[in-house]
Amino acid sequence: MDLSSTVGGGHSRLAASSHDPALYADPYRTYAAIHRAGGTVFWEDLGHWCFAGHARVNDLLRDRRFGRQILHIATREELGMAPPASHVKDFDAAEAHSLLELEPPAHTRLRTLVNRAFVSRKVEGMRSEIEALAHNLIDSFESDGEVELLSRFGEVLPVTVIAWMLGLPATDGPKLLAWSHAMVRMYLFERTREDEVAANTASRAFTTYLLERIAEKRRRPGDDLLTHMITAERGGERLSDAECVSTAILLLNAGHEATVHQIGNAVRTILESDRDATTLFRTAERTAATVEECLRFDPPLHLFMRHVLADCEIDRIALKKGERIGLFLAAANRDPVHFEEPDRFDPDRTRKDHLSFGAGLHFCLGAPLARLELQIALPALFARLPGLRLAQKPQVADTFHFHGLERLDLFW
């Protein structure tokens, strides 16, 4: 990918098209070039600065001069933003109270009321249930000798687990997946009007479904996250129905989409490496180390956007309030200044401080759950399916928000 002449502060311009299939197929070649050029580039196609160095990305994730939201401190008119599009109003409403997009104090209040369900000890209590689910799924295709892993395993496991946590019927998994897939298409670089209309329709159906479930939980409370969100109180405040809906949708969409892609990316990484899978999961400690290296080596989230909340200067670049910056999380994980031989898959490496779950205020709420699912799913697959191999070269999906595979065909 092309890095052209220097601009602002002596940094380079990235001329690669954000629509180029080659960028999705192997983004790490571009990240390596960005690191060689100093780690900071102006991406012409997106029209803003992007940062790739581990130290810089880690700092910016924690820097309160940058945020996921900006309309809490400025109007659309002040920022020159177009008014909201009417044909995606239901999608916008479903996202209005998303933890991923909020800033304090709204973010602090909402996260505090939800966080208890995702602490490590709470999540660990689900281990036996998740293990049983993983093995039941493998039972359904083990004798076939082949499988498309994402549809038969990768998608089903995380959406079922999130449904359990929320107190939703596991049998609703297929429609939850359909709504999730439609909504996530809003993050395509080249999304169409049809994509937007489909996402809006899915958002409306998803919201209606969740409001019905919330009403049921009020009548018949259970020991689940949705009931907890309805009844939890802090400082005399409770979550509104709209806040509960946005939070449940975020947990289902992000918790499902990211883990699906991480399972696929991890299996591909291991199969394409020179490592013997039987040694990678020999003990709990080895399994945990392998999972962390898979998360570092090829994570599902590559680019995280931030708004500039106050005029400031970073790396000799003057940034103005209202501008946007991009943080290359996956590139930070391949920073040669921070990680020795970053392009080598090495579960034995001592540094584990990847940024795949972010950092700071918006550190991934579901990180303990994602880690547990991977620590269960990967050993189960390689133990139950000896001789596991790629049936064909996997194709990377063309998505903005999540980096993953279109499909993963395997045989054994």
Coordinates of C-alpha atoms in Angstrom, one line a residue:
M1 CA 0.0 0.0 0.0
D2 CA 1.2 3.5 -0.9
L3 CA 2.6 5.8 1.7
S4 CA 3.3 9.1 -0.1
S5 CA 5.2 12.3 0.7
T6 CA 5.3 13.8 4.1
V7 CA 2.7 16.2 5.4
G8 CA 2.0 18.0 8.7
G9 CA 4.7 17.4 11.3
G10 CA 6.8 15.3 8.9
H11 CA 4.3 12.4 8.8
S12 CA 3.2 10.4 5.7
R13 CA 0.0 10.2 3.8
L14 CA -1.7 6.9 3.3
A15 CA -3.0 6.7 -0.2
A16 CA -4.6 3.2 0.1
S17 CA -8.2 3.1 -0.8
S18 CA -10.5 2.1 2.1
H19 CA -12.4 0.1 -0.5
D20 CA -9.5 -1.9 -1.8
P21 CA -10.0 -5.7 -1.3
A22 CA -6.3 -6.1 -0.9
L23 CA -6.3 -3.9 2.2
Y24 CA -8.9 -6.3 3.9
A25 CA -7.1 -9.4 2.6
D26 CA -3.8 -8.5 4.3
P27 CA -4.0 -5.2 6.3
Y28 CA -0.8 -6.1 8.1
R29 CA 1.4 -5.2 5.1
T30 CA 0.0 -1.7 5.3
Y31 CA 0.5 -1.6 9.1
A32 CA 4.1 -2.6 8.7
A33 CA 4.6 0.2 6.2
I34 CA 3.0 2.7 8.6
H35 CA 5.3 1.6 11.4
R36 CA 8.3 2.0 9.1
A37 CA 7.1 5.5 8.3
G38 CA 6.9 6.4 12.0
G39 CA 3.4 5.2 13.1
T40 CA 1.3 8.2 12.3
V41 CA -0.4 8.8 8.9
F42 CA -3.0 11.0 7.3
W43 CA -5.4 8.6 5.6
E44 CA -6.5 10.5 2.5
D45 CA -9.5 8.3 1.8
L46 CA -11.0 8.8 5.3
G47 CA -9.8 12.4 5.5
H48 CA -8.2 12.3 9.0
W49 CA -5.2 11.3 11.0
C50 CA -4.6 7.7 12.1
F51 CA -2.2 6.4 14.7
A52 CA -0.6 2.9 14.8
G53 CA 2.1 2.9 17.5
H54 CA 1.3 0.9 20.6
A55 CA 2.3 3.6 23.1
R56 CA 0.5 6.3 21.2
V57 CA -2.7 4.3 20.6
N58 CA -2.7 3.2 24.3
D59 CA -2.3 6.8 25.4
L60 CA -5.0 8.1 23.1
L61 CA -7.5 5.5 24.2
R62 CA -7.2 6.9 27.7
D63 CA -6.9 10.6 26.7
R64 CA -10.1 12.5 27.7
R65 CA -9.5 15.1 25.0
F66 CA -10.9 12.5 22.7
G67 CA -14.2 10.7 22.8
R68 CA -16.6 8.4 21.0
Q69 CA -19.3 11.1 21.2
I70 CA -19.2 14.8 20.5
L71 CA -22.8 16.0 20.3
H72 CA -22.8 16.3 24.1
I73 CA -20.5 19.3 23.8
A74 CA -21.3 20.8 20.3
T75 CA -24.3 21.0 17.9
R76 CA -24.5 19.6 14.5
E77 CA -24.6 23.1 13.1
E78 CA -21.4 24.1 14.8
L79 CA -19.7 21.0 13.5
G80 CA -21.1 21.3 10.0
M81 CA -22.7 17.9 10.3
A82 CA -25.7 16.9 8.2
P83 CA -29.0 16.4 10.0
P84 CA -29.9 12.8 10.9
A85 CA -31.3 10.8 8.0
S86 CA -34.9 9.9 8.5
H87 CA -34.6 6.5 6.8
V88 CA -32.3 5.3 9.7
K89 CA -34.1 6.8 12.6
D90 CA -34.9 3.5 14.2
F91 CA -31.3 2.4 13.9
D92 CA -30.2 5.7 15.5
A93 CA -32.7 5.3 18.3
A94 CA -31.4 1.8 19.0
E95 CA -27.9 3.2 19.2
A96 CA -28.8 6.3 21.1
H97 CA -27.8 4.9 24.5
S98 CA -25.1 2.6 23.4
L99 CA -22.2 2.3 26.0
L100 CA -19.8 2.2 23.0
E101 CA -20.8 5.7 22.0
L102 CA -21.5 7.5 25.3
E103 CA -19.2 9.7 27.4
P104 CA -19.3 10.5 31.1
P105 CA -21.4 11.1 33.0
A106 CA -24.0 9.1 31.0
H107 CA -21.4 6.4 30.3
T108 CA -20.3 6.1 33.9
R109 CA -23.9 5.7 35.1
L110 CA -24.9 3.1 32.5
R111 CA -21.7 1.0 32.8
T112 CA -21.9 0.9 36.6
L113 CA -25.4 -0.5 36.4
V114 CA -24.4 -3.2 33.9
N115 CA -20.8 -4.1 34.8
R116 CA -21.6 -6.5 37.7
A117 CA -22.8 -9.2 35.2
F118 CA -19.5 -9.2 33.4
V119 CA -16.9 -9.4 36.2
S120 CA -14.6 -12.4 35.8
R121 CA -16.0 -14.4 38.8
K122 CA -19.5 -14.1 37.4
V123 CA -18.5 -15.1 33.9
E124 CA -16.4 -18.0 35.2
G125 CA -19.6 -19.5 36.8
M126 CA -20.8 -20.1 33.2
R127 CA -17.8 -22.3 32.3
S128 CA -19.6 -25.7 32.5
E129 CA -22.6 -24.5 30.5
I130 CA -20.4 -23.0 27.8
E131 CA -18.3 -26.2 27.7
A132 CA -21.4 -28.3 27.3
L133 CA -22.7 -26.1 24.5
A134 CA -19.4 -26.2 22.6
H135 CA -19.3 -30.0 22.7
N136 CA -22.9 -30.3 21.7
L137 CA -22.3 -28.1 18.7
I138 CA -19.2 -30.2 17.7
D139 CA -21.3 -33.4 18.2
S140 CA -23.6 -32.1 15.4
F141 CA -20.9 -32.2 12.7
E142 CA -18.0 -34.3 14.1
S143 CA -18.9 -37.4 12.0
D144 CA -19.3 -35.3 8.8
G145 CA -15.5 -34.9 8.3
E146 CA -16.0 -31.3 7.2
V147 CA -17.7 -28.1 8.3
E148 CA -18.1 -24.4 7.5
L149 CA -17.1 -23.4 11.0
L150 CA -18.6 -19.9 11.3
S151 CA -22.2 -20.9 10.6
R152 CA -22.2 -24.2 12.5
F153 CA -20.1 -23.2 15.5
G154 CA -18.6 -19.7 15.6
E155 CA -22.0 -17.9 15.2
V156 CA -24.1 -20.2 17.4
L157 CA -21.9 -20.3 20.5
P158 CA -21.6 -16.6 21.4
V159 CA -25.1 -15.6 20.5
T160 CA -26.5 -18.5 22.6
V161 CA -24.3 -17.5 25.5
I162 CA -25.4 -13.8 25.4
A163 CA -29.0 -14.9 25.1
W164 CA -28.6 -17.0 28.2
M165 CA -27.1 -14.1 30.1
L166 CA -29.9 -11.7 29.1
G167 CA -32.5 -14.3 29.9
L168 CA -33.7 -14.7 26.3
P169 CA -34.7 -18.0 24.8
A170 CA -31.8 -19.7 23.0
T171 CA -34.3 -20.7 20.3
D172 CA -34.5 -17.1 19.3
G173 CA -30.9 -17.2 18.3
P174 CA -31.5 -17.3 14.5
K175 CA -33.6 -14.1 14.5
L176 CA -31.1 -12.4 16.9
L177 CA -28.4 -13.3 14.4
A178 CA -30.4 -12.0 11.4
W179 CA -31.0 -8.7 13.1
S180 CA -27.4 -8.4 14.2
H181 CA -26.0 -9.1 10.7
A182 CA -28.3 -6.5 9.2
M183 CA -27.4 -3.8 11.8
V184 CA -23.6 -4.5 11.5
R185 CA -23.8 -3.8 7.8
M186 CA -24.1 -0.1 8.8
Y187 CA -20.3 -0.3 9.4
L188 CA -19.5 -1.3 5.8
F189 CA -17.2 1.1 4.0
E190 CA -19.4 0.8 0.9
R191 CA -22.8 0.3 2.5
T192 CA -25.8 0.9 0.2
R193 CA -29.2 2.6 0.7
E194 CA -30.6 -0.9 0.8
D195 CA -28.1 -1.8 3.6
E196 CA -29.3 1.2 5.6
V197 CA -33.0 0.4 5.1
A198 CA -32.4 -3.2 6.1
A199 CA -30.5 -2.1 9.2
N200 CA -33.3 0.3 10.2
T201 CA -35.9 -2.5 9.7
A202 CA -33.9 -4.9 11.8
S203 CA -33.4 -2.2 14.5
R204 CA -37.2 -1.6 14.7
A205 CA -37.9 -5.3 15.0
F206 CA -35.1 -5.9 17.5
T207 CA -36.4 -3.0 19.7
T208 CA -40.0 -4.2 19.6
Y209 CA -38.8 -7.7 20.6
L210 CA -36.7 -6.4 23.5
L211 CA -39.5 -4.1 24.8
E212 CA -41.8 -7.2 24.9
R213 CA -39.1 -9.2 26.8
I214 CA -38.6 -6.3 29.2
A215 CA -42.4 -6.2 29.9
E216 CA -42.3 -9.9 30.6
K217 CA -39.3 -9.6 33.0
R218 CA -41.2 -6.9 34.9
R219 CA -44.1 -9.4 35.3
R220 CA -41.9 -12.4 36.0
P221 CA -38.3 -11.3 37.1
G222 CA -35.6 -13.8 36.6
D223 CA -31.9 -14.3 37.5
D224 CA -30.6 -12.8 34.3
L225 CA -29.0 -9.6 33.0
L226 CA -32.1 -8.1 31.5
T227 CA -33.9 -8.4 34.9
H228 CA -30.8 -6.9 36.5
M229 CA -30.8 -3.9 34.1
I230 CA -34.5 -3.3 34.8
T231 CA -34.2 -3.4 38.6
A232 CA -30.7 -2.2 39.3
E233 CA -30.6 1.1 41.1
R234 CA -27.7 3.5 41.8
G235 CA -28.2 6.8 43.6
G236 CA -31.9 6.5 43.2
E237 CA -31.6 6.1 39.4
R238 CA -32.6 3.2 37.2
L239 CA -32.2 2.5 33.5
S240 CA -34.9 3.6 31.2
D241 CA -36.4 1.1 28.7
A242 CA -34.6 2.8 25.9
E243 CA -31.3 2.4 27.8
C244 CA -32.0 -1.2 28.4
V245 CA -32.8 -1.8 24.7
S246 CA -29.6 0.0 23.5
T247 CA -27.5 -2.0 26.0
A248 CA -29.0 -5.3 25.2
I249 CA -28.5 -4.7 21.4
L250 CA -24.9 -3.7 22.0
L251 CA -24.2 -6.8 24.1
L252 CA -25.8 -9.1 21.5
N253 CA -24.3 -7.4 18.4
A254 CA -20.8 -6.7 19.7
G255 CA -20.6 -9.8 21.9
H256 CA -21.7 -12.0 19.0
E257 CA -19.9 -10.4 16.0
A258 CA -16.5 -9.9 17.6
T259 CA -16.4 -13.4 19.1
V260 CA -17.5 -15.0 15.8
H261 CA -14.7 -13.4 14.0
Q262 CA -12.1 -14.0 16.7
I263 CA -12.9 -17.7 16.7
G264 CA -12.5 -17.8 12.9
N265 CA -9.3 -15.7 13.0
A266 CA -7.8 -17.8 15.8
V267 CA -8.5 -21.2 14.1
R268 CA -7.1 -19.9 10.9
T269 CA -4.0 -18.5 12.6
I270 CA -3.3 -21.7 14.4
L271 CA -3.8 -23.8 11.2
E272 CA -1.5 -21.6 9.2
S273 CA 1.2 -21.5 11.8
D274 CA 4.0 -24.0 12.4
R275 CA 2.7 -24.7 15.9
D276 CA 1.5 -28.2 17.0
A277 CA -2.1 -27.5 18.2
T278 CA -1.9 -30.3 20.8
T279 CA 0.9 -28.4 22.6
L280 CA -1.0 -25.1 22.6
F281 CA -3.8 -26.3 24.9
R282 CA -1.9 -28.8 27.1
T283 CA -2.7 -26.8 30.3
A284 CA -4.9 -24.0 31.4
E285 CA -1.9 -21.7 31.4
R286 CA -0.9 -22.7 27.9
T287 CA -4.5 -22.2 26.7
A288 CA -4.7 -18.8 28.2
A289 CA -1.4 -17.8 26.6
T290 CA -2.5 -19.1 23.2
V291 CA -5.8 -17.2 23.4
E292 CA -4.0 -13.9 24.3
E293 CA -1.6 -14.4 21.3
C294 CA -4.5 -15.1 19.0
L295 CA -6.1 -11.9 20.2
R296 CA -2.9 -9.9 19.6
F297 CA -2.0 -11.5 16.3
D298 CA -5.3 -11.1 14.4
P299 CA -8.1 -9.4 16.4
P300 CA -11.6 -8.7 15.1
L301 CA -11.6 -4.9 15.7
H302 CA -8.9 -3.1 13.7
L303 CA -9.9 0.6 13.6
F304 CA -11.5 2.6 16.5
M305 CA -12.6 6.1 15.8
R306 CA -12.5 9.1 18.2
H307 CA -13.8 12.6 18.0
V308 CA -11.4 15.5 19.0
L309 CA -13.2 17.1 22.0
A310 CA -10.8 20.0 22.5
D311 CA -8.1 21.7 20.4
C312 CA -4.8 20.0 21.0
E313 CA -1.5 18.8 19.5
I314 CA -0.4 15.2 19.0
D315 CA 2.8 14.1 17.4
R316 CA 3.4 17.7 16.1
I317 CA -0.1 17.7 14.5
A318 CA -2.6 20.4 15.4
L319 CA -6.0 18.8 15.9
K320 CA -9.2 20.9 16.1
K321 CA -12.3 20.3 18.1
G322 CA -14.8 18.4 15.9
E323 CA -12.2 16.5 13.8
R324 CA -11.9 12.7 14.0
I325 CA -8.9 10.5 14.4
G326 CA -8.5 6.8 13.8
L327 CA -6.7 4.4 16.2
F328 CA -5.3 1.2 14.5
L329 CA -5.7 -1.3 17.3
A330 CA -4.5 -4.2 15.2
A331 CA -1.5 -2.2 14.0
A332 CA -0.6 -1.3 17.6
N333 CA -0.6 -5.1 18.3
R334 CA 2.1 -5.5 15.5
D335 CA 4.3 -2.5 16.6
P336 CA 7.9 -3.7 16.3
V337 CA 9.0 -1.2 18.9
H338 CA 6.7 -2.9 21.5
F339 CA 6.6 -6.5 20.4
E340 CA 9.6 -8.5 19.3
E341 CA 9.0 -10.1 15.9
P342 CA 5.4 -8.9 15.9
D343 CA 4.5 -10.7 12.7
R344 CA 5.3 -14.1 14.2
F345 CA 2.6 -16.1 16.0
D346 CA 4.2 -16.9 19.3
P347 CA 2.1 -17.9 22.3
D348 CA 5.3 -18.1 24.4
R349 CA 6.0 -14.4 24.1
T350 CA 6.2 -12.6 27.5
R351 CA 4.5 -9.4 26.5
K352 CA 0.7 -9.9 26.6
D353 CA -0.5 -6.2 26.7
H354 CA -2.3 -6.2 23.4
L355 CA -5.0 -3.6 22.7
S356 CA -7.6 -5.8 21.1
F357 CA -10.1 -5.0 23.9
G358 CA -9.2 -1.3 23.8
A359 CA -8.1 0.6 27.0
G360 CA -9.3 3.2 29.4
L361 CA -13.0 4.3 29.7
H362 CA -14.2 2.1 26.8
F363 CA -12.2 -1.0 27.6
C364 CA -14.4 -3.9 26.4
L365 CA -17.1 -4.8 28.9
G366 CA -17.3 -8.3 27.6
A367 CA -13.5 -9.1 27.7
P368 CA -13.8 -11.7 30.5
L369 CA -16.6 -13.5 28.6
A370 CA -14.8 -13.4 25.2
R371 CA -11.6 -14.8 26.8
L372 CA -13.6 -17.6 28.5
E373 CA -15.4 -18.5 25.3
L374 CA -12.1 -18.7 23.4
Q375 CA -10.4 -20.7 26.1
I376 CA -13.2 -23.3 25.9
A377 CA -13.9 -23.2 22.1
L378 CA -10.4 -23.5 20.7
P379 CA -9.2 -26.5 22.8
A380 CA -12.5 -28.3 22.2
L381 CA -12.3 -27.9 18.4
F382 CA -8.7 -29.1 18.2
A383 CA -9.2 -32.0 20.6
R384 CA -12.4 -33.3 19.1
L385 CA -11.3 -32.9 15.5
P386 CA -7.8 -34.3 15.2
G387 CA -6.1 -33.6 11.9
L388 CA -8.1 -30.4 11.4
R389 CA -7.1 -28.6 8.2
L390 CA -8.2 -25.7 6.0
A391 CA -10.3 -26.9 3.0
Q392 CA -9.4 -23.7 1.1
K393 CA -7.8 -20.4 1.6
P394 CA -10.2 -18.3 3.7
Q395 CA -11.5 -15.0 2.3
V396 CA -11.6 -11.9 4.5
A397 CA -14.9 -10.1 4.7
D398 CA -15.3 -6.5 3.5
T399 CA -16.4 -4.8 6.7
F400 CA -15.3 -1.6 8.4
H401 CA -16.1 -2.4 12.0
F402 CA -15.1 -6.1 12.3
H403 CA -12.2 -7.9 10.7
G404 CA -13.0 -11.5 10.0
L405 CA -13.7 -14.2 7.5
E406 CA -16.5 -14.7 5.0
R407 CA -16.5 -18.4 5.8
L408 CA -14.0 -20.9 7.2
D409 CA -14.2 -24.3 5.5
L410 CA -12.4 -27.1 7.4
F411 CA -12.0 -30.9 7.1
W412 CA -10.4 -33.6 9.2

